Coordinates of N, CA and C in Angstrom, one line a residue:
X1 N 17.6 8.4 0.6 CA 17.8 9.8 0.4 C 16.4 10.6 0.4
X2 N 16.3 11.6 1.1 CA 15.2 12.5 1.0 C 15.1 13.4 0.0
X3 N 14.4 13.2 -1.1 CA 14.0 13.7 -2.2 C 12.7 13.7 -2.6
X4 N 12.4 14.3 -3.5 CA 10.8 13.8 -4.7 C 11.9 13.4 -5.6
X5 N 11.2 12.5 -6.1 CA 11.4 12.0 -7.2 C 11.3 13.0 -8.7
X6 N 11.4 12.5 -9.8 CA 11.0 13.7 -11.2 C 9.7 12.8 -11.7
X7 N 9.0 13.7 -12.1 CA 7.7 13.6 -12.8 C 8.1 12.6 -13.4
X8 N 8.9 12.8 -14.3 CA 9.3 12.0 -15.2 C 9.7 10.7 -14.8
X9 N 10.2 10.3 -14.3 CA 10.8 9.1 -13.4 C 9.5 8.2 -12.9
X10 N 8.5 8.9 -12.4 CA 7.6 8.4 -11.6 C 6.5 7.7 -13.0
X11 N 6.4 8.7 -14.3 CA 5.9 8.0 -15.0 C 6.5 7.2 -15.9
X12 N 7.5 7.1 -16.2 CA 8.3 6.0 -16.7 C 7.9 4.6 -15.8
X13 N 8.2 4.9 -14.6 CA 7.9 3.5 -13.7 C 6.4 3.2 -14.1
X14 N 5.5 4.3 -13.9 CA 4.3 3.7 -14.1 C 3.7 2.5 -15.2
X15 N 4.8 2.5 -16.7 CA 4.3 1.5 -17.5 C 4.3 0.6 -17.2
X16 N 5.2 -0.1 -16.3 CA 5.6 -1.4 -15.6 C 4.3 -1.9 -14.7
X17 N 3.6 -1.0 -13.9 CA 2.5 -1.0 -13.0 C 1.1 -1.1 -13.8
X18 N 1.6 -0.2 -14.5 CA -0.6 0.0 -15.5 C -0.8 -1.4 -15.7
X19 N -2.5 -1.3 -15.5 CA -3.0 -2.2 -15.9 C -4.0 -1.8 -17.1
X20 N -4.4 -2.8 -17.8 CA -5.3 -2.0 -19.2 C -5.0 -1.0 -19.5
X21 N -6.0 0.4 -19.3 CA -5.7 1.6 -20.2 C -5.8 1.9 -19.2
X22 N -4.5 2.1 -17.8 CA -4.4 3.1 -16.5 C -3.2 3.8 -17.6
X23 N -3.3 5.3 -17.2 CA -2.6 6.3 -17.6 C -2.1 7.2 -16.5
X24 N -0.9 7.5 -16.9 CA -0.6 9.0 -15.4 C 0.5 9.5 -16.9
X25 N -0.3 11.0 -16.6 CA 0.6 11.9 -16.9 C 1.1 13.0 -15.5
X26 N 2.3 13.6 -15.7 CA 2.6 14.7 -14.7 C 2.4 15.9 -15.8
X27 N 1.8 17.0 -14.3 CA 1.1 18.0 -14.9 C 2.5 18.7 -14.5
X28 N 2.6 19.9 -15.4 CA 3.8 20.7 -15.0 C 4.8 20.2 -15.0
X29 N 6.4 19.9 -15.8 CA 7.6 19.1 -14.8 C 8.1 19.3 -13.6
X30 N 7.4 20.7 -13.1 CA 8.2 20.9 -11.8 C 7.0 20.8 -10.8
X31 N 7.8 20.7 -9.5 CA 6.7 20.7 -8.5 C 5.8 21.6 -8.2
X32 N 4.9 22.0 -7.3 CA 4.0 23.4 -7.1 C 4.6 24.2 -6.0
X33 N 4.0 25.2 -6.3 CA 4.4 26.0 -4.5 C 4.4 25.2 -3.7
X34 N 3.6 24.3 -3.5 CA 3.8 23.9 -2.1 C 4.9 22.6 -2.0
X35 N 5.4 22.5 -3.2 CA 6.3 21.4 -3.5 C 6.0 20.3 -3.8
X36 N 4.0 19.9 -4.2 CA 4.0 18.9 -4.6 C 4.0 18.3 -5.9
X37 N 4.2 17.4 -6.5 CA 3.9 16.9 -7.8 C 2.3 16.6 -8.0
X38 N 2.0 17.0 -9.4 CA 0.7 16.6 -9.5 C 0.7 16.1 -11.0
X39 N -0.2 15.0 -10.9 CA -0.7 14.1 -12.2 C -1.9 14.2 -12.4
X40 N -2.4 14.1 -13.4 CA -3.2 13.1 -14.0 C -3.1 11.8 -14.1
X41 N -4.1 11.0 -13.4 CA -4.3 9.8 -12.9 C -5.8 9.2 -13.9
X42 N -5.4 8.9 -14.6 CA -6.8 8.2 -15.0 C -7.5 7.0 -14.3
X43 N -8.4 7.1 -14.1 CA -9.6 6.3 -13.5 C -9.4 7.0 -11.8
X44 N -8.8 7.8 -11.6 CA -8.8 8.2 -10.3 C -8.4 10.0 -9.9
X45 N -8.6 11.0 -11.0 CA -8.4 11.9 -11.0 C -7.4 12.5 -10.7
X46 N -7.4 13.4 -10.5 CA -6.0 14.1 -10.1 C -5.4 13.7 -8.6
X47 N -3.8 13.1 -8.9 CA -3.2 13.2 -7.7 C -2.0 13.9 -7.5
X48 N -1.5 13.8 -6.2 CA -0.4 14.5 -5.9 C 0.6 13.8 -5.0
X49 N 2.0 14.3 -5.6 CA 3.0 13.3 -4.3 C 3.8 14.2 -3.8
X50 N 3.8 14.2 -2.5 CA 4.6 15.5 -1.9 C 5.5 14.9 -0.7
X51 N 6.9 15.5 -0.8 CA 7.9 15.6 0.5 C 8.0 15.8 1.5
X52 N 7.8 14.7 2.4 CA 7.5 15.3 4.1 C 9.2 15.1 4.7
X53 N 9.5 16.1 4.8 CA 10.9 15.9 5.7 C 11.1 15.4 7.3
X54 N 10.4 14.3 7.2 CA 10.6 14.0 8.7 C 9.6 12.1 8.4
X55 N 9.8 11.5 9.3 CA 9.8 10.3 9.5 C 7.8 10.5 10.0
X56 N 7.2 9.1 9.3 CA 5.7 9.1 9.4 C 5.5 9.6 10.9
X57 N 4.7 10.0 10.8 CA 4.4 10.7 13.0 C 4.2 9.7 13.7
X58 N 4.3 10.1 14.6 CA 4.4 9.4 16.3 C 4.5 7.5 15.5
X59 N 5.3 7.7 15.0 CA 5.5 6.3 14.9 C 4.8 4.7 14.6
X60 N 4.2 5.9 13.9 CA 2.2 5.0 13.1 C 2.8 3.7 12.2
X61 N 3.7 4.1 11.3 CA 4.1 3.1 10.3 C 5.1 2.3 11.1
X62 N 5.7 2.5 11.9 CA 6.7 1.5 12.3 C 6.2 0.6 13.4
X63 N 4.9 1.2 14.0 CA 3.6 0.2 15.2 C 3.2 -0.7 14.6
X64 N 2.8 -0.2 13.0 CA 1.9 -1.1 12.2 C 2.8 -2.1 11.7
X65 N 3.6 -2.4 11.6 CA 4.3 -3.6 11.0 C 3.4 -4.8 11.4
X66 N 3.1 -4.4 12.4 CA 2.7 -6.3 12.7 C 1.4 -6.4 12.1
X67 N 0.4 -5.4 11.3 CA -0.4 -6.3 10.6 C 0.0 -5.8 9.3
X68 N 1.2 -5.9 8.7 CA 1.6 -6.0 7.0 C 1.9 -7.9 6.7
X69 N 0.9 -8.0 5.3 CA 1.3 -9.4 4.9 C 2.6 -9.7 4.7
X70 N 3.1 -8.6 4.2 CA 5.0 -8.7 4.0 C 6.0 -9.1 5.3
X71 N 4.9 -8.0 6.4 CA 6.2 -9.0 7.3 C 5.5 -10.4 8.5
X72 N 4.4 -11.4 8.2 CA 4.0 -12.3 8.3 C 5.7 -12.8 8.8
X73 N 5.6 -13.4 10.3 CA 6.8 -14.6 10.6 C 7.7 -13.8 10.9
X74 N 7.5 -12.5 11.1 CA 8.9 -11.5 11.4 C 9.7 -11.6 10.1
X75 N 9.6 -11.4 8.6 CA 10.4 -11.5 7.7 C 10.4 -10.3 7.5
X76 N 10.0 -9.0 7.6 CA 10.2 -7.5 7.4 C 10.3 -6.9 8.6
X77 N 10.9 -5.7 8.9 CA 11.0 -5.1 9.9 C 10.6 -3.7 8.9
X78 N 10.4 -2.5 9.4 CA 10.6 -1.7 8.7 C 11.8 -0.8 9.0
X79 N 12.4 -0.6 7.9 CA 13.7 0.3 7.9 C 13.9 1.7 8.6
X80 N 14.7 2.3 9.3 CA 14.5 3.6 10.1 C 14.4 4.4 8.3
X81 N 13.8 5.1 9.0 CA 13.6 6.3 7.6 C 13.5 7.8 8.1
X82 N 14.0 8.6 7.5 CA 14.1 10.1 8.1 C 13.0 10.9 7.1
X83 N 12.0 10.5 6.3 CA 11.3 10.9 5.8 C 10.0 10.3 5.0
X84 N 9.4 10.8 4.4 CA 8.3 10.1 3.6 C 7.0 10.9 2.6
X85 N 7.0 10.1 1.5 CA 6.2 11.0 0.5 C 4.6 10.5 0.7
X86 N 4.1 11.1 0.7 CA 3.0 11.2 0.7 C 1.9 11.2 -0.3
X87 N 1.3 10.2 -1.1 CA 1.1 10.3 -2.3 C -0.7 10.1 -1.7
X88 N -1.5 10.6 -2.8 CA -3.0 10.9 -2.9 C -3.6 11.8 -3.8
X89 N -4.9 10.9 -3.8 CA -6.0 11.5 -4.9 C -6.9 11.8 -4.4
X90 N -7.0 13.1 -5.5 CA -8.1 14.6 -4.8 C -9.3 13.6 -4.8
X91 N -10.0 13.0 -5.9 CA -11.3 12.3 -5.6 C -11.0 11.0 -4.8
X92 N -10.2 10.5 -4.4 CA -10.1 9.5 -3.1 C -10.7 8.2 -4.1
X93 N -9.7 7.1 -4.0 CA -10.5 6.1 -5.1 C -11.1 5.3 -4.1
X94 N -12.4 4.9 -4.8 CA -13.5 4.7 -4.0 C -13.9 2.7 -4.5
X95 N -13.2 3.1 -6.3 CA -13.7 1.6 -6.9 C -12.1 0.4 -7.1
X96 N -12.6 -0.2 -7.2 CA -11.8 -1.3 -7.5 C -11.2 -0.8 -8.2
X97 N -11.4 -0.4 -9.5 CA -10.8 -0.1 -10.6 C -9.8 1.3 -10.6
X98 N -10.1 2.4 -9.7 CA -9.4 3.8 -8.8 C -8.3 3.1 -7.8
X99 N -8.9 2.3 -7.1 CA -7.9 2.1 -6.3 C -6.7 1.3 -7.1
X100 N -7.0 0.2 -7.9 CA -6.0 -0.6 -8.6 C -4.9 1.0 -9.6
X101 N -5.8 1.7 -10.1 CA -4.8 2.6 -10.6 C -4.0 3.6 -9.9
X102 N -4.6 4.1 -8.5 CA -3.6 4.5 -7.4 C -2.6 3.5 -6.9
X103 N -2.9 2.6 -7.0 CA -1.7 1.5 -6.5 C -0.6 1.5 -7.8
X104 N -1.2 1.6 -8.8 CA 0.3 1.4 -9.5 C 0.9 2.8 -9.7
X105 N 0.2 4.2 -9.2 CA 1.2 5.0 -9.0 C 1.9 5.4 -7.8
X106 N 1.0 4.6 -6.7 CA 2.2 4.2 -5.7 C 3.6 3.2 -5.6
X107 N 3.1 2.6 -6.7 CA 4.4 1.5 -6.7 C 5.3 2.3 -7.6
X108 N 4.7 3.0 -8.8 CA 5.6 4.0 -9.2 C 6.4 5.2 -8.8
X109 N 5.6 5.5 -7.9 CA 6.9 6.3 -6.8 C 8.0 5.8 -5.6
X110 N 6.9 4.8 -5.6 CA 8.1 4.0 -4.6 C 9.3 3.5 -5.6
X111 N 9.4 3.1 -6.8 CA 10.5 2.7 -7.1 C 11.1 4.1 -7.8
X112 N 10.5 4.7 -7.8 CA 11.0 6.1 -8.5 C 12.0 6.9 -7.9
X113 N 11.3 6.6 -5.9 CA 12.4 7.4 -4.9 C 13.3 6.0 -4.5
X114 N 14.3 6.6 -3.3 CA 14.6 5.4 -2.8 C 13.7 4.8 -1.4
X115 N 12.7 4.3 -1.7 CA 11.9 4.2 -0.8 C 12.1 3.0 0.2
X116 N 11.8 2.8 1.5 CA 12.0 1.6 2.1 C 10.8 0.7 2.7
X117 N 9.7 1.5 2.0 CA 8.5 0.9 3.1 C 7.4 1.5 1.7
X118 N 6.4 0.8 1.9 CA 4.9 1.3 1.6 C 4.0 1.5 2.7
X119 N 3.8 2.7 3.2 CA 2.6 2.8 4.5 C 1.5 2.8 3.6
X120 N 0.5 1.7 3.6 CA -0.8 2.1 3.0 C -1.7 2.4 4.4
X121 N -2.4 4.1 4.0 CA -2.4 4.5 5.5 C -3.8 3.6 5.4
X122 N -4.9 4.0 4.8 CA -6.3 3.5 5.2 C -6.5 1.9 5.5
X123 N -5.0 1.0 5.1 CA -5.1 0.0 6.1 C -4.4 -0.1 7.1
X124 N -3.9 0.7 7.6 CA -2.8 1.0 8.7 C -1.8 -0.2 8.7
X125 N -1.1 -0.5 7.6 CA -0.2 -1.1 7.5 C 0.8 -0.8 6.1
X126 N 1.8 -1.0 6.8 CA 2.9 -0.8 5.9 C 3.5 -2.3 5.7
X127 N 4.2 -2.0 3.8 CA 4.7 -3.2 3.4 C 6.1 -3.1 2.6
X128 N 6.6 -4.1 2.8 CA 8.0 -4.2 2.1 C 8.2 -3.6 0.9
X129 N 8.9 -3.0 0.2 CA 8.8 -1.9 -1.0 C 9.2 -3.2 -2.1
X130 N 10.1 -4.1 -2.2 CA 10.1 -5.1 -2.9 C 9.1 -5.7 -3.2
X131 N 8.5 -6.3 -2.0 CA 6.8 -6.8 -2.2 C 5.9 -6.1 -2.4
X132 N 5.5 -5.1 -2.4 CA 4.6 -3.9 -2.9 C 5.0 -3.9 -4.8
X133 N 6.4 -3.8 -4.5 CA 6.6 -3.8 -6.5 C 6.0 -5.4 -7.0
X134 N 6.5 -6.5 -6.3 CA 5.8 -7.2 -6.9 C 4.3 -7.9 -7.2
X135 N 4.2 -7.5 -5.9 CA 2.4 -8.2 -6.3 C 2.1 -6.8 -7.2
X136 N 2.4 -5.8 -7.2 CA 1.9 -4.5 -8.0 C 2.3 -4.7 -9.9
X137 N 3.5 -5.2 -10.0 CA 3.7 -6.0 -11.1 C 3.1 -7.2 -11.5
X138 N 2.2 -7.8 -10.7 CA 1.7 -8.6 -11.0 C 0.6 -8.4 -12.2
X139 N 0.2 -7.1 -12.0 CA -0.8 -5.9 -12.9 C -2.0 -7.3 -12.8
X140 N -2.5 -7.8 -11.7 CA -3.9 -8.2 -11.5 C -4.7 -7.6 -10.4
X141 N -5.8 -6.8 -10.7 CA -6.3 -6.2 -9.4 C -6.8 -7.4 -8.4
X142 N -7.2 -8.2 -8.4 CA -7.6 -9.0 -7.2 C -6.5 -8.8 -6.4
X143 N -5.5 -9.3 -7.3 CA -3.9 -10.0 -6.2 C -3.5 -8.9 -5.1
X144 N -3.8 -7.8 -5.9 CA -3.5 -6.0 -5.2 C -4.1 -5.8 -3.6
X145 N -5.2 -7.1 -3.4 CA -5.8 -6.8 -2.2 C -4.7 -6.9 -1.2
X146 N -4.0 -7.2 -0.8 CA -2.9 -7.7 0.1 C -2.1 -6.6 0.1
X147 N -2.1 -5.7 -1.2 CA -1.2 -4.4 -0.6 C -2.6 -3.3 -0.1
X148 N -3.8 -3.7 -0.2 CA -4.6 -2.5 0.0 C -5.1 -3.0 1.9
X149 N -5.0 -4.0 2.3 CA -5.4 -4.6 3.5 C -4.2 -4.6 4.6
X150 N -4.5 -5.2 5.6 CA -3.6 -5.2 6.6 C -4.6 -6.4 7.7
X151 N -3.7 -6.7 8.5 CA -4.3 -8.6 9.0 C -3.9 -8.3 10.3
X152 N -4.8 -8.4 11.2 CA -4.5 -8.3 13.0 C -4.7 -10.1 13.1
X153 N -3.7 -10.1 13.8 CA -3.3 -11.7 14.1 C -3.8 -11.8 16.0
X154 N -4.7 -12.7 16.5 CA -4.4 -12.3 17.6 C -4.2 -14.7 18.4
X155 N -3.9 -14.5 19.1 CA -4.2 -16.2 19.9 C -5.5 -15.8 20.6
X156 N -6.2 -16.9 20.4 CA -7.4 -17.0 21.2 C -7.0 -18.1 22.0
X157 N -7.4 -18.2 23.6 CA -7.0 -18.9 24.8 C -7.8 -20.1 24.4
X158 N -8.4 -20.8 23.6 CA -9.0 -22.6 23.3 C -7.9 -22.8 22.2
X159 N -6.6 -21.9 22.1 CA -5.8 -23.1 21.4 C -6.4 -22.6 19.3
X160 N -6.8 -21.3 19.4 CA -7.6 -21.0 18.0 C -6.5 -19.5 17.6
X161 N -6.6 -19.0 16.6 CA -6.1 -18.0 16.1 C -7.1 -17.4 15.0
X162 N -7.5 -15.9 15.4 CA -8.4 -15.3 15.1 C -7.6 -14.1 13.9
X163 N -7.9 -14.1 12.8 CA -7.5 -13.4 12.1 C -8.8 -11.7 11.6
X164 N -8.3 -10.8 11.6 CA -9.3 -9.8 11.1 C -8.1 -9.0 10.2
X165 N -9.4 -8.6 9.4 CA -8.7 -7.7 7.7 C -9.1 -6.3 8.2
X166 N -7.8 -5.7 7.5 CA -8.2 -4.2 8.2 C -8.0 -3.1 6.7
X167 N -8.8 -2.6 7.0 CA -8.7 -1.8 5.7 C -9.9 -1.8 4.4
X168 N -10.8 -2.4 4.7 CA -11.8 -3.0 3.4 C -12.6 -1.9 3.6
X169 N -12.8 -0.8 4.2 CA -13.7 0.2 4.0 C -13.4 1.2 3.3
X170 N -12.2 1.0 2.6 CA -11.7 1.4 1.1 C -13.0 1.5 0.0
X171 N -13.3 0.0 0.6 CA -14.1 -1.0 -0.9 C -15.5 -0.6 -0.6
X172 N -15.6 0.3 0.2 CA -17.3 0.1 0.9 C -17.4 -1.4 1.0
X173 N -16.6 -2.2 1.9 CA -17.0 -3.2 2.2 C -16.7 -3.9 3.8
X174 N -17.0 -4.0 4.9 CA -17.1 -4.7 6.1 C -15.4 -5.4 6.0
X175 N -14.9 -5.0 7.5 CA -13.8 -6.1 8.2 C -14.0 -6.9 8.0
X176 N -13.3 -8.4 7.5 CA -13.4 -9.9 8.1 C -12.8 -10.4 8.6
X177 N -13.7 -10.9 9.7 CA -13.6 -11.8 11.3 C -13.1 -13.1 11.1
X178 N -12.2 -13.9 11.3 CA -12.3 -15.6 11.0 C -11.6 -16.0 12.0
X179 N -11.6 -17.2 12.3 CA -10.8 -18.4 13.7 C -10.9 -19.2 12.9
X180 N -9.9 -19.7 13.6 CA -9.2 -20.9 13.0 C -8.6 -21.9 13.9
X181 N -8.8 -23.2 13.8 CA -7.6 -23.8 15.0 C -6.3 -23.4 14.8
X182 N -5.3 -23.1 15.5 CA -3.9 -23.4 15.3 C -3.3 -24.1 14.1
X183 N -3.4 -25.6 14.6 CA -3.5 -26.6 13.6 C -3.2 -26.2 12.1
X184 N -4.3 -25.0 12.0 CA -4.7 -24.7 10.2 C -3.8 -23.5 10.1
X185 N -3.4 -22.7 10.4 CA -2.8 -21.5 10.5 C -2.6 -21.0 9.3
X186 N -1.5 -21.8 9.1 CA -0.9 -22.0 7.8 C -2.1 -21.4 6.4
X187 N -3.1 -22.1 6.5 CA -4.2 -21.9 5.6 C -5.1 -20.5 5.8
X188 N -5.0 -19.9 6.9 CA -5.7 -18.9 7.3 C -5.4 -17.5 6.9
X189 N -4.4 -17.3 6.4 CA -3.8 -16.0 5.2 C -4.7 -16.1 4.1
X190 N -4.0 -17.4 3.7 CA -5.2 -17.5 2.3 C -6.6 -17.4 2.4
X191 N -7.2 -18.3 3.2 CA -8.5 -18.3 3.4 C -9.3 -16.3 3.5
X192 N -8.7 -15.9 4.4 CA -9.0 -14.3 4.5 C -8.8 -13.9 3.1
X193 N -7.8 -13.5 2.5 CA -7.6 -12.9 1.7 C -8.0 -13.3 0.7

């Protein structure tokens, strides 16, 4: 259903998500003129989640499936969706510790609305909203990297499979490159991540 969620709703979910002393209050109970919600976000300043009545553009989130960890093997597809919220912070989290607290109020809106996908755009992939809640429940920031990244899979012609991380300039930190034989494949998710 296309909605916002209630302030309230989205911070109730948040306890489930926080880690240490991550806090979100909603400012105002109602939305703003322009219809968005806005919090206070500790360790990441003020954010905002707002209503887009129409499906992510030209079809950005539904391209990107193929580098989400969630749908690894074809096990996710992403769901037709006729809209999507848009959640972000004014100071843009920059640290491990900002980003880990944007992530749990992403996971708190996702379960807040009826959501079917997490597009995390700065890795240009989207992830199963099940799996987004639970590694985000996991409330360990390392583990969190897997919803903050995205994985280009490609075959290399000697029989090798070349994996690259997308999204680490979140972290001020460099793409990583790796091959692998075939053979190891299996081991080459983990090894990246």
């Amino acid at each position: 259903e296309a909605k916002l969620p209630k302030g309230e709703a989205i911070e109730r979910a948040f306890a489930d998500f926080a880690i240490d002393d991550q806090t979100l209050h909603v400012r105002a109970g109602k939305p703003r003129a322009d219809g968005a919600l806005k919090f206070a976000l500790g360790g990441a300043g003020a954010a905002f989640v707002k209503l887009v009545a129409s499906p992510v553009p030209n079809r950005e989130a539904d391209d990107a499936v193929r580098f989400s960890v969630s749908a690894l093997g074809g096990r996710w597809k992403l769901p037709p969706h006729v809209a999507h919220l848009v959640v972000t912070s004014l100071d843009g989290p920059r640290s491990k510790e900002a980003l880990s607290a944007f992530t749990s109020l992403v996971a708190a809106v996702a379960r807040a609305s009826s959501a079917v996908g997490v597009y995390w755009g700065s890795a240009g992939a989207p992830h199963d909203q099940k799996f987004f809640d639970e590694i985000a429940r996991a409330k360990d920031t390392p583990s969190r990297l897997v919803l903050w990244t995205g994985v280009s899979i490609a075959k290399e012609p000697d029989e090798r499979l070349s994996l690259l991380s997308l999204g680490m300039k979140q972290l001020d930190l460099p793409d990583l490159w790796l091959v692998f034989p075939r053979a190891k494949s299996d081991d080459a998710i983990g090894e990246l991540l």
